Short mmCIF file of C-alpha atoms in Angstrom, two decimals:
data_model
loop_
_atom_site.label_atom_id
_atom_site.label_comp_id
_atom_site.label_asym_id
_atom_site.label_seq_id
_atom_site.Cartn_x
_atom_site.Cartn_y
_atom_site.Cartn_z
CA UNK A 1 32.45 -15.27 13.96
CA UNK A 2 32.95 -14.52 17.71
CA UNK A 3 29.89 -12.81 19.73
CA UNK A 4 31.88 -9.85 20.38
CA UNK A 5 32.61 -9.00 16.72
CA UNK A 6 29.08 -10.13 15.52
CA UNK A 7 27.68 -7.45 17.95
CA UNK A 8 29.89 -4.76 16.55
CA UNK A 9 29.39 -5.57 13.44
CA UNK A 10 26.25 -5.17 13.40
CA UNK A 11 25.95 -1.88 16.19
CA UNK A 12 25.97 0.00 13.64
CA UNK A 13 22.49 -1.06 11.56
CA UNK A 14 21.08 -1.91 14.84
CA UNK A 15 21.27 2.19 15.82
CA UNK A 16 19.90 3.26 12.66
CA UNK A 17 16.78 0.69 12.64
CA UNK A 18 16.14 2.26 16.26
CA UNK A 19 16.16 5.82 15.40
CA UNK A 20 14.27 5.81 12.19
CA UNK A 21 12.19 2.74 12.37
CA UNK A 22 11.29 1.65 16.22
CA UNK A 23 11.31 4.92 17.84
CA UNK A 24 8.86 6.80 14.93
CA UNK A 25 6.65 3.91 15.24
CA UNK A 26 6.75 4.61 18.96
CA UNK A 27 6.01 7.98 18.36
CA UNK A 28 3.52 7.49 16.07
CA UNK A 29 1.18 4.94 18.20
CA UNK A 30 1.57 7.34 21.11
CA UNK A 31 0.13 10.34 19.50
CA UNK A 32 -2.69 8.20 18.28
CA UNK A 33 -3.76 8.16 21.83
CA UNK A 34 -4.23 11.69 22.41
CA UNK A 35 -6.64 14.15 20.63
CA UNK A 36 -6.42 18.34 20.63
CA UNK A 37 -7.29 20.23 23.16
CA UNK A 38 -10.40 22.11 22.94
CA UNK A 39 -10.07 26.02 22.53
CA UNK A 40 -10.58 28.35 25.75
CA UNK A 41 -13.72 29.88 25.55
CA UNK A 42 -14.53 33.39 27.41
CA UNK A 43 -18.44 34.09 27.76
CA UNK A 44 -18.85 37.98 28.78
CA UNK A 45 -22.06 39.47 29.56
CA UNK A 46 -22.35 42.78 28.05
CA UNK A 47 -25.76 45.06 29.04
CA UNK A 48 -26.80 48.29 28.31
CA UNK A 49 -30.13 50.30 27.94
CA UNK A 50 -32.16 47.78 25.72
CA UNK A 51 -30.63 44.22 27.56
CA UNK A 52 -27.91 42.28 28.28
CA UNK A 53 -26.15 40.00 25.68
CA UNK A 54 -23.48 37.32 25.51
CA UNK A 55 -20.51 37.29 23.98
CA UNK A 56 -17.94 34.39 23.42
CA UNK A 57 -14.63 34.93 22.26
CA UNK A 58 -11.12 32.29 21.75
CA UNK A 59 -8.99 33.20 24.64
CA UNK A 60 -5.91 32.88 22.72
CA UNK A 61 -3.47 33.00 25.53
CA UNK A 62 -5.04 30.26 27.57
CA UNK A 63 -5.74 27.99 24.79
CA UNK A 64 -1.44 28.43 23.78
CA UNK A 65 -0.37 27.84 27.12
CA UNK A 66 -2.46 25.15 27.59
CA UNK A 67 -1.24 23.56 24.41
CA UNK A 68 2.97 24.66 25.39
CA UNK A 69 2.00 22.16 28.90
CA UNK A 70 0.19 19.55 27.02
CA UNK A 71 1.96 19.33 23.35
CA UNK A 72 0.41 16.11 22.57
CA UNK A 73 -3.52 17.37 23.35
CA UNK A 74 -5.68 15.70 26.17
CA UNK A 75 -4.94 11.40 26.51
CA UNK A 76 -8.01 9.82 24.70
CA UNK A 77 -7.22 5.88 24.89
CA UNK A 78 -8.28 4.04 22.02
CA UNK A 79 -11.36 6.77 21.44
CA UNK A 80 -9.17 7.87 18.11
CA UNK A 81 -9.18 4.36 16.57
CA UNK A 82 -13.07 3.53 17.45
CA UNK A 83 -14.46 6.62 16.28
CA UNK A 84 -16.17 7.17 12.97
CA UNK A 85 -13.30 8.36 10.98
CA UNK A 86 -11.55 4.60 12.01
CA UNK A 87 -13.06 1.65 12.80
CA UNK A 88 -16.67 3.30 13.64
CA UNK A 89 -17.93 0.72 16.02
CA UNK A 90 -20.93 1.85 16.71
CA UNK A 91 -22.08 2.84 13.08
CA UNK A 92 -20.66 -0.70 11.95
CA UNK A 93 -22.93 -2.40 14.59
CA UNK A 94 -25.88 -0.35 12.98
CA UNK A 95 -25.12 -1.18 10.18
CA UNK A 96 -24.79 -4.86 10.53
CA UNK A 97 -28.75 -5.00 12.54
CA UNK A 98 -30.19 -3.00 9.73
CA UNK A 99 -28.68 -4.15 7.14
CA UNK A 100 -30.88 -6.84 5.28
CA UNK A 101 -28.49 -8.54 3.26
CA UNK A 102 -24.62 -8.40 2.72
CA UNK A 103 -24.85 -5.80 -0.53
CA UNK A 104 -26.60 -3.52 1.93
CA UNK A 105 -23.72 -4.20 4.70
CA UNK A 106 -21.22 -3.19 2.37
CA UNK A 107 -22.68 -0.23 0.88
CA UNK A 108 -22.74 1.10 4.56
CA UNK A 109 -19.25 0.29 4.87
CA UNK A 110 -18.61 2.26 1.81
CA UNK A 111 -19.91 5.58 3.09
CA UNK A 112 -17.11 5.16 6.59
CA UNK A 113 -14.10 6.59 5.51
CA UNK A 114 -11.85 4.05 6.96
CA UNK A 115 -13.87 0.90 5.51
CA UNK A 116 -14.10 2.67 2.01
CA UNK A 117 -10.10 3.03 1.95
CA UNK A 118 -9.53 -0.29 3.85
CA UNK A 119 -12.01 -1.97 0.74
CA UNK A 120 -10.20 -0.95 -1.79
CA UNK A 121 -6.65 -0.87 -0.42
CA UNK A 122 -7.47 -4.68 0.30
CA UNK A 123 -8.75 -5.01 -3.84
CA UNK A 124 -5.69 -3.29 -4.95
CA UNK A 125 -3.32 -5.61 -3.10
CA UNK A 126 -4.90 -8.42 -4.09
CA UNK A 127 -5.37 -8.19 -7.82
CA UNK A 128 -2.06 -6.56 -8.19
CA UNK A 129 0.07 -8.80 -6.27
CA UNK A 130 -0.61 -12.01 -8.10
CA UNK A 131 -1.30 -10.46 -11.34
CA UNK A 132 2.67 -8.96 -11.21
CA UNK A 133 3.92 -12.33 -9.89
CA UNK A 134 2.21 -14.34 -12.72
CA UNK A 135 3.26 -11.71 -15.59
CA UNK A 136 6.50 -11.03 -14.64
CA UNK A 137 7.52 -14.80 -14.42
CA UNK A 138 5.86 -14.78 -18.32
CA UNK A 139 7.92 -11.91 -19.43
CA UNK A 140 11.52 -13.14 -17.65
CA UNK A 141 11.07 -16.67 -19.47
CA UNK A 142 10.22 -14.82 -22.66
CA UNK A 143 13.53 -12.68 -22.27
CA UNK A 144 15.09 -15.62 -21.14
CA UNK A 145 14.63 -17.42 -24.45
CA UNK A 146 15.33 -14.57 -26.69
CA UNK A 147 18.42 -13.81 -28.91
CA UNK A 148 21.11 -13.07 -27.05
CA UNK A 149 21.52 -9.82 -28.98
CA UNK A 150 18.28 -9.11 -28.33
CA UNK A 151 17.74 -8.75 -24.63
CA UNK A 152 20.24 -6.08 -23.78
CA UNK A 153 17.13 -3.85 -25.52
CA UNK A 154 14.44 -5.73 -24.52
CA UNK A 155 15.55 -5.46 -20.62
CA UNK A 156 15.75 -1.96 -20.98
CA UNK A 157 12.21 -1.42 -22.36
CA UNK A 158 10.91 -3.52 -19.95
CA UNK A 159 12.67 -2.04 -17.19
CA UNK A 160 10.93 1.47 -18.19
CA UNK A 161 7.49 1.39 -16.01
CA UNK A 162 10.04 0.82 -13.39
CA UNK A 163 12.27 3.86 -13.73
CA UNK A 164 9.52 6.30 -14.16
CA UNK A 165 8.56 7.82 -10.96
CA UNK A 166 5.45 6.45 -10.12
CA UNK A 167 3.42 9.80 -9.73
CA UNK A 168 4.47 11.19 -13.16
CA UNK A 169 4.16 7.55 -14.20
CA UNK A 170 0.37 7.90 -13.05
CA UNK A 171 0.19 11.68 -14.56
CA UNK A 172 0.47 10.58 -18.02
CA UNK A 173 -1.86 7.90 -17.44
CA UNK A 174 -4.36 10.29 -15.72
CA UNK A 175 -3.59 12.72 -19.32
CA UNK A 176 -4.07 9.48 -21.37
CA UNK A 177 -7.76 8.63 -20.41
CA UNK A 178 -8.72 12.15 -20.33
CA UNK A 179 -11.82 12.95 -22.72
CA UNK A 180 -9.54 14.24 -25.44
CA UNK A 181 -6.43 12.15 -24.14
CA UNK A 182 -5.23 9.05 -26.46
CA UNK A 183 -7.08 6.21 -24.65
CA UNK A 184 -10.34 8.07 -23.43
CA UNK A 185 -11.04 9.18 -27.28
CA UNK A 186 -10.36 5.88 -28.49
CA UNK A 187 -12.40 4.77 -26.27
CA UNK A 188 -15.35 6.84 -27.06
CA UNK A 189 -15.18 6.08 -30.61
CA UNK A 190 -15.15 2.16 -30.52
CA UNK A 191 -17.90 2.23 -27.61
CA UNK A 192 -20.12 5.26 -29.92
CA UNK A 193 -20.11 6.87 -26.36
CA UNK A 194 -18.83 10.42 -26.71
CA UNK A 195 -20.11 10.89 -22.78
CA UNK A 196 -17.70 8.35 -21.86
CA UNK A 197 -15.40 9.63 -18.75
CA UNK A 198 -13.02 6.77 -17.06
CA UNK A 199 -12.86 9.48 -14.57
CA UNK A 200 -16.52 9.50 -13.52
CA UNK A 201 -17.00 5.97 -13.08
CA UNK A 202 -15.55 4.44 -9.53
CA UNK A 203 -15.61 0.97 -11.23
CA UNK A 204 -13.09 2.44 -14.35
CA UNK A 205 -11.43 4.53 -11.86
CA UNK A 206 -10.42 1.42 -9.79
CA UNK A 207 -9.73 -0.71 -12.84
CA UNK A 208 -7.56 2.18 -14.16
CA UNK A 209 -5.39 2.16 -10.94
CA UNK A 210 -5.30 -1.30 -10.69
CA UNK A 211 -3.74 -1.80 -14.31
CA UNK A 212 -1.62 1.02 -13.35
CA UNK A 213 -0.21 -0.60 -10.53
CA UNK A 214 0.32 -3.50 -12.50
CA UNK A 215 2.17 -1.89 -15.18
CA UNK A 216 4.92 -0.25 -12.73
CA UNK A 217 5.53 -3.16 -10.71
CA UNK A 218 5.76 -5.74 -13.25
CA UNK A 219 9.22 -4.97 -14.00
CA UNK A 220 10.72 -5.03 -10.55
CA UNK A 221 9.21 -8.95 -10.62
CA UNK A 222 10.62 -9.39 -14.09
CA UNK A 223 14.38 -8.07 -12.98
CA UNK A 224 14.20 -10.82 -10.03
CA UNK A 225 12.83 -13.72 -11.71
CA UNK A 226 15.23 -13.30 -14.91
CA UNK A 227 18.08 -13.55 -12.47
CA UNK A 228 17.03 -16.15 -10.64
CA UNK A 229 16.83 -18.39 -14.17
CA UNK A 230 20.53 -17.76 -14.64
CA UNK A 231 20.88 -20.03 -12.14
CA UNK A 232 18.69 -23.17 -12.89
CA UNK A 233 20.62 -26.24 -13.50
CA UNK A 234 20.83 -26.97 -16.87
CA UNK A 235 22.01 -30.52 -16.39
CA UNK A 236 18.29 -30.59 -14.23
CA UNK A 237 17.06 -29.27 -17.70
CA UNK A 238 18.31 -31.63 -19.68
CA UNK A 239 17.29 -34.68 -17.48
CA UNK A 240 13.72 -33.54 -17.50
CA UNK A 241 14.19 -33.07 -21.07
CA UNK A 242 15.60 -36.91 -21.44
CA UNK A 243 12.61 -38.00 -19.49
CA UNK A 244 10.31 -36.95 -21.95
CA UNK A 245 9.18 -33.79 -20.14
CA UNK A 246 8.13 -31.48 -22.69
CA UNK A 247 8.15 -27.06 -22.28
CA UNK A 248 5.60 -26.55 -20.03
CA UNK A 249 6.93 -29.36 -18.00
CA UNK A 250 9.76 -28.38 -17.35
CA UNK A 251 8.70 -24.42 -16.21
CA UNK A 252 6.03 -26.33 -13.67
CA UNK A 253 8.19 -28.81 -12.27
CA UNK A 254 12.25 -27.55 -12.61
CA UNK A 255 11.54 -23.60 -13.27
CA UNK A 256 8.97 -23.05 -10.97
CA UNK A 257 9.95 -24.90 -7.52
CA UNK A 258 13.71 -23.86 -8.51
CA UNK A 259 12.24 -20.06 -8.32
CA UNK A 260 9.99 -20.71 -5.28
CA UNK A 261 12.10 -18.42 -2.57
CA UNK A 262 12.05 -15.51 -5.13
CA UNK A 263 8.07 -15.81 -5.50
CA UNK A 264 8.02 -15.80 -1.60
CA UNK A 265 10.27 -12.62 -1.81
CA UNK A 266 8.21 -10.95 -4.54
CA UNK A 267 4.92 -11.13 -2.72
CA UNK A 268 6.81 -9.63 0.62
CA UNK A 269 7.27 -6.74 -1.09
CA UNK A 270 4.40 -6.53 -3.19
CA UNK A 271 2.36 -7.00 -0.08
CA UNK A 272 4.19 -3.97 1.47
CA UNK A 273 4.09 -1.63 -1.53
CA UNK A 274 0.69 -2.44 -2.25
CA UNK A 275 -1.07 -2.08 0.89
CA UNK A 276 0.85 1.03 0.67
CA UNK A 277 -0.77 2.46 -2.34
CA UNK A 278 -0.72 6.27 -2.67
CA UNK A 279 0.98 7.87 -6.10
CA UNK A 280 -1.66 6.24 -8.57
CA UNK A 281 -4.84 7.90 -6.40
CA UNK A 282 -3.13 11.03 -6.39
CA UNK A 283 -1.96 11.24 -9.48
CA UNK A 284 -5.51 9.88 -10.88
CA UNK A 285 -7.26 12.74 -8.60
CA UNK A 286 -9.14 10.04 -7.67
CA UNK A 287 -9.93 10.59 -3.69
CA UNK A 288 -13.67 10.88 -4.40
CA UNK A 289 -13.49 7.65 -6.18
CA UNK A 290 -10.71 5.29 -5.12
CA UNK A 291 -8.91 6.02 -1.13
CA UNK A 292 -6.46 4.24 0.51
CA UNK A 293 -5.21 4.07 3.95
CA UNK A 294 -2.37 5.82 2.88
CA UNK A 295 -4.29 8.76 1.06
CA UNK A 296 -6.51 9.14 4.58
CA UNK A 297 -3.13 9.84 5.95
CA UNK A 298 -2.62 12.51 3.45
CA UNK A 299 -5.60 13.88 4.03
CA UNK A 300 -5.45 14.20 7.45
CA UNK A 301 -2.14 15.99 7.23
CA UNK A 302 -3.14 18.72 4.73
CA UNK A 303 -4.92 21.76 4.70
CA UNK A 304 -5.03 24.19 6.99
CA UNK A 305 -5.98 22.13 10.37
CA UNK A 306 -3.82 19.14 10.35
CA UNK A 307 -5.26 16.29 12.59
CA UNK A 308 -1.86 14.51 13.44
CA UNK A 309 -4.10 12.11 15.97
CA UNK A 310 -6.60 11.03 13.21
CA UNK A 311 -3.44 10.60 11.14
CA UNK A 312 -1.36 8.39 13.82
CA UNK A 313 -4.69 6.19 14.54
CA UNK A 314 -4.83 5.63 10.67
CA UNK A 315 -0.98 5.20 10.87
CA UNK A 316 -1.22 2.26 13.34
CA UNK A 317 -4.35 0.69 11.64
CA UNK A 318 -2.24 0.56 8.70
CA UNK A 319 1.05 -1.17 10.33
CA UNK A 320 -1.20 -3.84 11.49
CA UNK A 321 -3.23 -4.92 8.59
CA UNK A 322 0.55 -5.59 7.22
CA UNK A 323 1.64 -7.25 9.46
CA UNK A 324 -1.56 -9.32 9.20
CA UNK A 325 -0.91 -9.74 5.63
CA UNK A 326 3.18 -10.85 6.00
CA UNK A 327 2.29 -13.33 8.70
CA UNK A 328 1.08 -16.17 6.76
CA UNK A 329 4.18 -15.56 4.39
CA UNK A 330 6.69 -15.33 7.25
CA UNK A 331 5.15 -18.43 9.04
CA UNK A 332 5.62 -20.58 5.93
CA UNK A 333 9.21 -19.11 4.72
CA UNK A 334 10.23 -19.90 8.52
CA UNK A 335 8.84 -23.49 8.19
CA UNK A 336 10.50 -24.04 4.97
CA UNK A 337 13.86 -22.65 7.00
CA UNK A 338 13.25 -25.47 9.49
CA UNK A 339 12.77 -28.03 7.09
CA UNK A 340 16.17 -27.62 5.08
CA UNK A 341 18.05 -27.26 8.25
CA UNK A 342 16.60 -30.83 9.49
#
């Protein structure tokens, strides 16, 4: 394809990926660099027969005009993103010479904001991501041997966790281990434990969103790996099979390397979506138990005060721990590129 044509072919997508990926991104890291402006204060001096008093009041006017100059709030450098609601270097440092062992380190992580949602942001993403990638290569060889009549329905059932939205998805699970939901009761009746609340517990609360998150993306890494077995060689199949290889053989050493680019694909995304993870700790109610990067970003934009800064600084934090995380798994799918071509 000639140069010119390439370049107007592709104009188009180029344009969109600039407006509403590069230049939000831009927009975000440069109001993580500026904080709010402080409120004008006016200090009269009132007296009268008995004394003189003070009185301070928000000068209103000043403080909006000096917000309509400066809409992005006074330039603080990197203060956002080193403060205690981010990377808290100076309670960290604390932390780390008082700290006796690492148990106590990480219980004064805990109580930081940042290092509480980056802790278990970093669990979530990876338990889920290899549990989906393992589980959904089980279920697309089980479909893959089935009936043929049979796995029109059993692709659809599977495909379920996938097509419910993922915050109702979480709802019913959040209404299932209530004290009088399905799961919570059961649960109090085999353990003889009618106190028992999954809710209560940050341990059952994170194991609760983990298995959710496991149960919704399962079948997005079922749908890729079942197509990618339509097209294994069955003539490689039958060789192996020739050769004495027996099942489990064959999956390890035809299956397996034959599906290797669509494991490297999987974990992209799971990487992405997981570091990501928002719906399940909402829908759970969970923020005083389980927070993610994600939810801090949330929180920062609700309520009545919105801190946009706090919420940018958190933004960009959160674009580089994944790109941290895809960099191995670029590095080696660009090496395997490389070796192919030679």
């Amino acid at each position: 394809m000639p140069h010119r044509t390439f370049f107007w072919f592709i104009l188009p997508s180029l344009v969109a990926m600039l407006l509403f990926i590069a230049a939000p991104i831009v927009s975000v890291v440069v109001q993580s660099l500026y904080i709010p402006h402080e409120q004008v204060i006016i200090t009269t001096e009132n007296c009268g027969p008995f004394g003189c008093s003070q009185e301070s009041v928000v000068d209103t006017a000043a403080t909006a005009a000096l917000r309509e100059q400066q809409p992005l709030g006074r330039f603080n450098g990197l203060g956002n993103f080193l403060d205690r609601g981010h990377l808290a270097v100076e309670e960290v440092a604390a932390a780390w010479a008082e700290a006796e062992s690492l148990g106590d380190f990480m219980g004064a992580l805990m109580n930081l904001p940042f290092y509480k949602a980056m802790i278990f942001t970093l669990v979530y993403t990876f338990v889920v991501t290899p549990i989906v990638i393992v589980l959904g290569l089980a279920v697309a060889l089980a479909v893959n041997n089935l009936h043929k009549r049979l796995r029109g329905v059993t692709i659809f059932v599977s495909l379920l966790p996938m097509i419910v939205t993922p915050l109702v998805g979480s709802l019913i699970l959040f209404w299932m281990i209530d004290a009088d939901g399905v799961i919570g009761k059961t649960l109090q009746i085999l353990l003889d434990d009618p106190s028992l609340s999954l809710k209560a517990s940050t341990t059952l609360t994170w194991i609760t969103i983990l298995t959710y998150g496991v149960w919704h993306a399962i079948p997005f890494a079922f749908i890729v790996y079942y197509a990618g077995l339509q097209t294994v060689s069955s003539e490689t199949l039958e060789a192996a099979m020739i050769d004495g290889a027996n099942r489990w053989e064959r999956i390890r050493y035809v299956v397996v390397p034959h599906l290797a680019p669509l494991t490297v694909f999987i974990m992209l995304i799971q990487l992405m979506d997981n570091f990501r993870v928002f719906e399940p700790i909402v829908g759970f109610s969970a923020g005083a138990n389980a927070s993610s990067l994600s939810y801090n970003i949330y929180s920062d934009l609700r309520g009545d005060f919105a801190r946009f800064n706090s919420a940018a600084a958190t933004s960009v934090l959160t674009i580089i721990g994944v790109t941290i995380l895809l960099i191995p798994v670029l590095i080696r799918t660009w090496h395997d590129f490389n070796r192919k071509r030679a």
